[in-house]
Coordinates of C-alpha atoms in Angstrom, one line a residue:
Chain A
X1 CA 22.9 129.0 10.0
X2 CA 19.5 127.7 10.9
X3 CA 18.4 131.1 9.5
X4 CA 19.6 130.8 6.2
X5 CA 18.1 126.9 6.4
X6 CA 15.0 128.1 7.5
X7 CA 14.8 130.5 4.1
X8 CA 15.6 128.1 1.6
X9 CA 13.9 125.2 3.4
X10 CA 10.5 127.4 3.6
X11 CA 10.1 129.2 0.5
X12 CA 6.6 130.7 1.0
X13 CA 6.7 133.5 3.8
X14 CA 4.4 133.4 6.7
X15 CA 4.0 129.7 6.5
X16 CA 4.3 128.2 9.6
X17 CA 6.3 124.7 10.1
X18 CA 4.2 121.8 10.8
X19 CA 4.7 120.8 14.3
X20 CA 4.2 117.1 13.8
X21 CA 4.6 115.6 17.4
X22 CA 6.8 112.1 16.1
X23 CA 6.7 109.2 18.5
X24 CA 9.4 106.9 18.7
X25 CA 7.8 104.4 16.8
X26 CA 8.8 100.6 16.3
X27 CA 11.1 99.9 13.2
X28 CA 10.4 98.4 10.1
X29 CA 13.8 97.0 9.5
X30 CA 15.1 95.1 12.9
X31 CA 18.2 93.0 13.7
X32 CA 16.1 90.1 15.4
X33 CA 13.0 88.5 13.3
X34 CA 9.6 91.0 14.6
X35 CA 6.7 89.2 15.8
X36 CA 4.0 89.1 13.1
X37 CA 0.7 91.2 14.0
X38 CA -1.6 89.5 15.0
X39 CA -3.8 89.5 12.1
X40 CA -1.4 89.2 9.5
X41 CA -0.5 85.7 12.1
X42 CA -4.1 85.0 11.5
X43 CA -4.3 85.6 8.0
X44 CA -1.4 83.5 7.2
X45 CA -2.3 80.5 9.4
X46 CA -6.0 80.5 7.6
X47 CA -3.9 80.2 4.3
X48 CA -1.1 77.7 5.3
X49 CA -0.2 75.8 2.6
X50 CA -1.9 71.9 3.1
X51 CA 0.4 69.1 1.1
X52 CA -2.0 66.7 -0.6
X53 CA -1.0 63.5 1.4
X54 CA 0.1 60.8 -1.0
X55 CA -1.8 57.5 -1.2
X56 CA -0.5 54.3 0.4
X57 CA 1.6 52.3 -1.2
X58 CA 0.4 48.9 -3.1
X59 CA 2.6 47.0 -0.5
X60 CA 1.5 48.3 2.6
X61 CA -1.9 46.8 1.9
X62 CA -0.4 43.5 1.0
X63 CA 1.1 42.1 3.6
X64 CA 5.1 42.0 3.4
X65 CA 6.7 39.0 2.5
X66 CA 8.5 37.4 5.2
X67 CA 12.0 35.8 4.9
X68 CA 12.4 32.6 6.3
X69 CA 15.9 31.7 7.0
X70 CA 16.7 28.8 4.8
X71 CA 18.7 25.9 6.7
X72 CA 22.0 26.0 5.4
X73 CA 22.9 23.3 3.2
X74 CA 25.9 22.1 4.9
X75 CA 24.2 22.1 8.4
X76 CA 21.2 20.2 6.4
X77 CA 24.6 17.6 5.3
X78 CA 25.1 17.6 9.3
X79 CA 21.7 17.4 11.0
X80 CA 21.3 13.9 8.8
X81 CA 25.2 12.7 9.2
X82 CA 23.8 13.1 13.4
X83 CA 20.9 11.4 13.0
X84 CA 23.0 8.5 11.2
X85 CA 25.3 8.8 13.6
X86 CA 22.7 8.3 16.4
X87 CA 20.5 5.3 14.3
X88 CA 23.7 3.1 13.7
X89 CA 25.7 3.7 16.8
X90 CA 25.2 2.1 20.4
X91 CA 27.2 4.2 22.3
X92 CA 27.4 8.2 22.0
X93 CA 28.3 10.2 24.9
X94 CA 28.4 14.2 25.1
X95 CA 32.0 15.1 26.1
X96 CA 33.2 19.0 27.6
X97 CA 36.2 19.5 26.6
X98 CA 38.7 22.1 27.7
X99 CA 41.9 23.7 26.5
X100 CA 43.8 20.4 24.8
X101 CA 47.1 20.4 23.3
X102 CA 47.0 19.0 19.4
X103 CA 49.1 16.1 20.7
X104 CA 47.4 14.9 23.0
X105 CA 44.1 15.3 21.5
X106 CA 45.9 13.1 18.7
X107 CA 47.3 10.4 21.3
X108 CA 43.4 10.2 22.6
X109 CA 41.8 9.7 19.6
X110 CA 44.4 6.7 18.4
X111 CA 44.0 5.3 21.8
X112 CA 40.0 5.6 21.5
X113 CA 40.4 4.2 18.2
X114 CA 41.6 0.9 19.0
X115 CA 38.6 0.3 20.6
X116 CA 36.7 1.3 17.6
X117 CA 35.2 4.9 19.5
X118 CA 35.8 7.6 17.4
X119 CA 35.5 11.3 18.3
X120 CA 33.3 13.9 16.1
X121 CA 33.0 16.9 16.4
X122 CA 29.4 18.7 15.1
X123 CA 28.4 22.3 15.6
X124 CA 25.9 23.0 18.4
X125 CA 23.3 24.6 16.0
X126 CA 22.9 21.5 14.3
X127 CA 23.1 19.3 17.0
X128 CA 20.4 21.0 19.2
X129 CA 18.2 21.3 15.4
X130 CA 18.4 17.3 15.1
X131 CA 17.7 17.3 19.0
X132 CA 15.0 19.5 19.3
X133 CA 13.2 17.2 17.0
X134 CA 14.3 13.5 18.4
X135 CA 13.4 11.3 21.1
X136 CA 17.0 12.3 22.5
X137 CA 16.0 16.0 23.2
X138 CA 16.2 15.4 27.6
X139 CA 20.4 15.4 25.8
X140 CA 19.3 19.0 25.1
X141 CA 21.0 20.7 28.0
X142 CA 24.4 19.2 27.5
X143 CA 25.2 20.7 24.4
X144 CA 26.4 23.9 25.7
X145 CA 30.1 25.2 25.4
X146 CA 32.6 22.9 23.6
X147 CA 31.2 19.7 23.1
X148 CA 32.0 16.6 21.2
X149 CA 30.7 13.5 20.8
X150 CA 32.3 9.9 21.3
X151 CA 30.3 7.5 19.2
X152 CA 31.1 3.7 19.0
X153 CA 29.0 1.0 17.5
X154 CA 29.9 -1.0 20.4
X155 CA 29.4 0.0 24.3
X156 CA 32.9 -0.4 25.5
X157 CA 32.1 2.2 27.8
X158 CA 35.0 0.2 30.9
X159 CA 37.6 1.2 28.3
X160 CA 36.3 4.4 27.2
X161 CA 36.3 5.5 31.2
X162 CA 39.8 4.3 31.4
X163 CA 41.7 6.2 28.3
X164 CA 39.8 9.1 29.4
X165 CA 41.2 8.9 33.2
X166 CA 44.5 10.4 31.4
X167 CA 42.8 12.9 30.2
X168 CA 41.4 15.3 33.0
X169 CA 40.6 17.8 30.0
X170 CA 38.0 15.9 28.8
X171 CA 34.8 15.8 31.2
X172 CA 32.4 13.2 30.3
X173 CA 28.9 14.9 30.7
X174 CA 26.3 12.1 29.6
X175 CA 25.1 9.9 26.6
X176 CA 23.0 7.3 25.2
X177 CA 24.2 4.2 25.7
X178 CA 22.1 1.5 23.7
X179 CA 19.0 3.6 23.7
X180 CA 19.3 4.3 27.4
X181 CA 19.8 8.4 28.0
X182 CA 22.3 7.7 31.3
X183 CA 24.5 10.3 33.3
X184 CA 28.0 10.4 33.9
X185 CA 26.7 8.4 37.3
X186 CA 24.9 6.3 35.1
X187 CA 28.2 5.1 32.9
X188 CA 30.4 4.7 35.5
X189 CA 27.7 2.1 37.1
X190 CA 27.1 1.0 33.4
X191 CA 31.1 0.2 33.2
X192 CA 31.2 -1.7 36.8
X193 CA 28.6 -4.7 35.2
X194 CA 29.6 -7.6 34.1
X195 CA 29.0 -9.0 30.7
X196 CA 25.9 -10.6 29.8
X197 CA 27.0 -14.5 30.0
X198 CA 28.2 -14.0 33.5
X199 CA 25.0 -12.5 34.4
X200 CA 23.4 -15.4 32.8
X201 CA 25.3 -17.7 34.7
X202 CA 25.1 -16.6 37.9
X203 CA 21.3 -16.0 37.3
X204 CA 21.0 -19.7 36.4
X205 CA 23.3 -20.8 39.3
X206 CA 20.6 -18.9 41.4
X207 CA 17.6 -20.5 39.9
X208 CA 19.1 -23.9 40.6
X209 CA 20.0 -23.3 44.2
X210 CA 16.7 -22.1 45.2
X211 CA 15.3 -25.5 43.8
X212 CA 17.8 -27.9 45.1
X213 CA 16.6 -26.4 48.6
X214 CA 13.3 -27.9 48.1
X215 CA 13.9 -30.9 48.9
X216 CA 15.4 -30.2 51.9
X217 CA 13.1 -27.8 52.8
X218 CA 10.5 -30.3 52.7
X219 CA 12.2 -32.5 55.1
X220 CA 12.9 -29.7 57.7
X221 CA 9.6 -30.0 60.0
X222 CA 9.7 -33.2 60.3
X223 CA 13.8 -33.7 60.7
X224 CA 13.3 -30.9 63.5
X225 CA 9.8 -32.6 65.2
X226 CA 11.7 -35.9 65.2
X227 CA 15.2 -34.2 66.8
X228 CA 13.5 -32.2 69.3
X229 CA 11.2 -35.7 70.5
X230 CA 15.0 -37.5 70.8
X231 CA 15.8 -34.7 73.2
X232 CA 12.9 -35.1 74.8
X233 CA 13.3 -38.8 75.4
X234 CA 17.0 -38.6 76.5
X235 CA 15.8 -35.7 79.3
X236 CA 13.4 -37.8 80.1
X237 CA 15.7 -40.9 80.5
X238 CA 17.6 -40.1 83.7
X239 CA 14.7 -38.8 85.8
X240 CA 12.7 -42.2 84.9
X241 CA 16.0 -44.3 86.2
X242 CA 15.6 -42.2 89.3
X243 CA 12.1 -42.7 90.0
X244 CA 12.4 -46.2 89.7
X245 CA 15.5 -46.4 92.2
X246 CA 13.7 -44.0 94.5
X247 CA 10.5 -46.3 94.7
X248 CA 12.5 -49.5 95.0
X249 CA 14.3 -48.1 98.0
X250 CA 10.9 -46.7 99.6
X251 CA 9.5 -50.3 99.3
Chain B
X1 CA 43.4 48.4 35.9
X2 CA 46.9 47.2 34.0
X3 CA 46.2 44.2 36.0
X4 CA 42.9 43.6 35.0
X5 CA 43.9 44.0 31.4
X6 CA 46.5 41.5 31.5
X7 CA 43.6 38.5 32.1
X8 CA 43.4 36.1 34.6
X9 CA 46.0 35.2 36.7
X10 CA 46.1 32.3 39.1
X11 CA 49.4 32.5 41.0
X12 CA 47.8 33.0 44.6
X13 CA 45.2 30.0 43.9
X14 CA 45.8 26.4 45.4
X15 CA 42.8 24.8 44.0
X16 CA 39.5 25.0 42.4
X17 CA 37.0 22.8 43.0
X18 CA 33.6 23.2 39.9
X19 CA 30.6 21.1 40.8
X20 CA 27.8 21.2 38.1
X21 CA 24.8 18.9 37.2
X22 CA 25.4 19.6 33.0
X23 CA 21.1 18.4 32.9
X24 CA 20.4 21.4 34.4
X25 CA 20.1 24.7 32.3
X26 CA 21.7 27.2 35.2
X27 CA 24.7 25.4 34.5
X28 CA 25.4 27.1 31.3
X29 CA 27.7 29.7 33.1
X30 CA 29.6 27.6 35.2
X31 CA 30.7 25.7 32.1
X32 CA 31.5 29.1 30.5
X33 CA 33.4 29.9 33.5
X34 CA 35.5 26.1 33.6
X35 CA 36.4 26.7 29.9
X36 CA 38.1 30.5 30.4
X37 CA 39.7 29.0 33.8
X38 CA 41.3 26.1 31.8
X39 CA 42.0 28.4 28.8
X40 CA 46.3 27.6 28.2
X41 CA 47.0 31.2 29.4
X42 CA 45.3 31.2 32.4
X43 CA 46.6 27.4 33.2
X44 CA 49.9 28.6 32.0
X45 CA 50.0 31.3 34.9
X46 CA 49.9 28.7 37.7
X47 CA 50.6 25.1 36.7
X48 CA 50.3 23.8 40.3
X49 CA 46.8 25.1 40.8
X50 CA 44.6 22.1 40.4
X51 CA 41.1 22.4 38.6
X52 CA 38.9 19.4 39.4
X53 CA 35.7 19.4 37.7
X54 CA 33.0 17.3 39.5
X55 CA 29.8 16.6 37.3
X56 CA 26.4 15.5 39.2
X57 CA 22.9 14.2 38.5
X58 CA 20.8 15.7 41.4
X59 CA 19.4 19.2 40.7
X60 CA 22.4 20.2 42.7
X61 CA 22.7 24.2 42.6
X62 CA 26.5 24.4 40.4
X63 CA 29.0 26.3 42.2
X64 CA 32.8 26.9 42.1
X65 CA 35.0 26.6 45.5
X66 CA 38.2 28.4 45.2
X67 CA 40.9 27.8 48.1
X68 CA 44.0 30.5 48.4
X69 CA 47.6 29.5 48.8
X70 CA 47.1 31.2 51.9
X71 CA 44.5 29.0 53.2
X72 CA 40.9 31.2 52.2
X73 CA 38.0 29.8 50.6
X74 CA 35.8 32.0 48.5
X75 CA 32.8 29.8 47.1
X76 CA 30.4 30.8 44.1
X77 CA 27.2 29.9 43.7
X78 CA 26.5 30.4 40.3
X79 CA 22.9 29.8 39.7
X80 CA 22.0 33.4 38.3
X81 CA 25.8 34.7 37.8
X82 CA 27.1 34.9 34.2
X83 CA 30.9 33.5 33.9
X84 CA 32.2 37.4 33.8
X85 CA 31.0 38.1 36.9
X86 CA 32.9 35.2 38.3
X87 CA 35.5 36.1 36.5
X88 CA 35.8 39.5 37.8
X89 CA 35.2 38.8 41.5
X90 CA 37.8 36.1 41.1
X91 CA 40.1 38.5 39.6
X92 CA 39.7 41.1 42.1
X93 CA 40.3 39.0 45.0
X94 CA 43.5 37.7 43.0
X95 CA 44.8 41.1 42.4
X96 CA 44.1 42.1 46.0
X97 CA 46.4 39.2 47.4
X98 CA 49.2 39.3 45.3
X99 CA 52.0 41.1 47.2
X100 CA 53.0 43.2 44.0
X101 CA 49.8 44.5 44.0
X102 CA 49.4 47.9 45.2
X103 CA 47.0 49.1 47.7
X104 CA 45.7 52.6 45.8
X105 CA 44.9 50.8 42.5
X106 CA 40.9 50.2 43.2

């Protein structure tokens, strides 16, 4: 067989078969991606392709506008209802309140009512905006949680302290009463004074006791010099008697 | 963990005693803390447990005493604790005293 190959394969007699000594070369054509020679790697990397790199945009060289947050208008409505609130009332106290059942809540605010305090309720945002930027702002720390306000134009703060004894849900934090920032220590003292005319009274009562002692304090030295001299005299009474008896009976 | 999920409950607690001065700012917690305690589920749970609330005026540190039906204290001092945290630790001594609770569930 190889014969017969060998004679149609090599037409021309005589002519021997190149012995070509074939490595085992490397493929063209491989499963996995073949490293690049090294100077087709060069070649290519000399001739990467550059992207022209675009130009800044008009607004990055302008600086951005920023947005301010615009007050809402309804906490605008708010922050001046509070500082209304705050100009026209004499007694506003920060309250904590707890878990309260609608009843009662309503029951407290008709019994506060009849002693003209009413109960408002304002968001924290607003209140600590229209604090922040007060004489009030020391109140700052007691908005916190769930607060509400008690506001009265009078300071019946004895009555307020007593309606609210029935309500443990409500805790009294601190206030302003008559332009005075006070504690809760500082209201319940507030509530033990008496009114004004009493003060005055017992003031003037005062006044006019110290002054009615003048007179007698004038009079005191010389009351006491002229008491202690009769005492004197009358100790000084019996031992002259004696001297007098003993001489007589010497002589 | 079921009894973590179900929320706060205070059936083993006799009292709890919150003292806070409300001009201080580390008091922020404590009055996080005194509004979840007072929520109407958590008061539902135990209406005989007492919550007395005691606000002060002298840069007092704010603090929460808790005392057991069983007679333990376990007091808080919750200057630099958030209201969770209380929460949790009071929930884990809670679950660990109630006698349904079992001893494998931590």
């Amino acid at each position: 067989m190889a014969a017969t190959l060998c004679g149609r394969l090599l037409p021309k007699s005589g002519w021997v078969p190149l012995t070509q000594n074939v490595r085992h070369g490397s493929k063209a054509v491989t499963r996995h991606r073949k490293p690049l020679h090294i100077l087709k790697q060069k070649l290519l990397a000399v001739t990467e392709y550059i992207p022209p790199k675009p130009r800044a945009p008009p607004e990055a060289l302008v600086p951005r506008r920023k947005w301010t947050q615009m007050e809402h208008p309804l906490a605008n409505l708010l922050r001046k209802d509070l500082e209304n609130v705050f100009e026209e009332n004499k007694l506003i106290v920060v309250v904590h309140y707890n878990a309260i059942h609608t009843d009662d809540l309503t029951r407290l605010k008709l019994r506060l009512k009849k002693h003209d305090i009413r109960i408002r309720f304002f968001p924290n945002q607003v209140t600590r905006a229209f604090l922040n930027n007060s004489i009030y702002c020391n109140l700052l720390p007691l908005v916190c949680g769930k607060t509400v306000l008690f506001i009265s134009k009078q300071a019946k703060v004895k009555e307020m302290l007593q309606t609210m004894k029935h309500y443990p849900e409500m805790v009294l934090l601190g206030g302003c009463v008559e332009n005075t920032l006070m504690s809760y220590q500082g209201i319940v003292s507030y509530s033990k004074l008496q009114s004004i005319g009493v003060i005055q009274g017992q003031l003037v009562s005062d006044l006019t006791m110290i002054t009615s002692q003048t007179h007698s304090l004038l009079r005191h030295h010389p009351v006491h010099l002229s008491a202690l001299l009769q005492q004197h005299v009358k100790q000084k009474e019996p031992v002259d008697v004696d001297d007098t008896v003993g001489q007589e009976a010497a002589a | 963990m079921a009894a973590r999920k179900a929320g706060l409950a205070l059936k083993v607690v006799n009292k709890i005693i919150i003292r806070f001065c409300p001009f201080e700012p580390n008091s922020r917690s404590v009055r996080e803390f005194l509004t979840l305690v007072t929520s109407r589920k958590v008061r539902d749970s135990n209406k005989k447990c007492e919550i007395v609330t005691e606000v002060k005026h002298d840069s007092s540190e704010p603090a929460v005493d808790i005392t057991f039906l069983d007679g333990e204290q376990l007091i808080m001092k919750t200057k630099n604790l958030t209201s969770k945290e209380m929460i949790l630790a009071l929930q884990n001594v809670c679950i660990a005293k109630e006698p349904q609770g079992k001893p494998g569930d931590m």
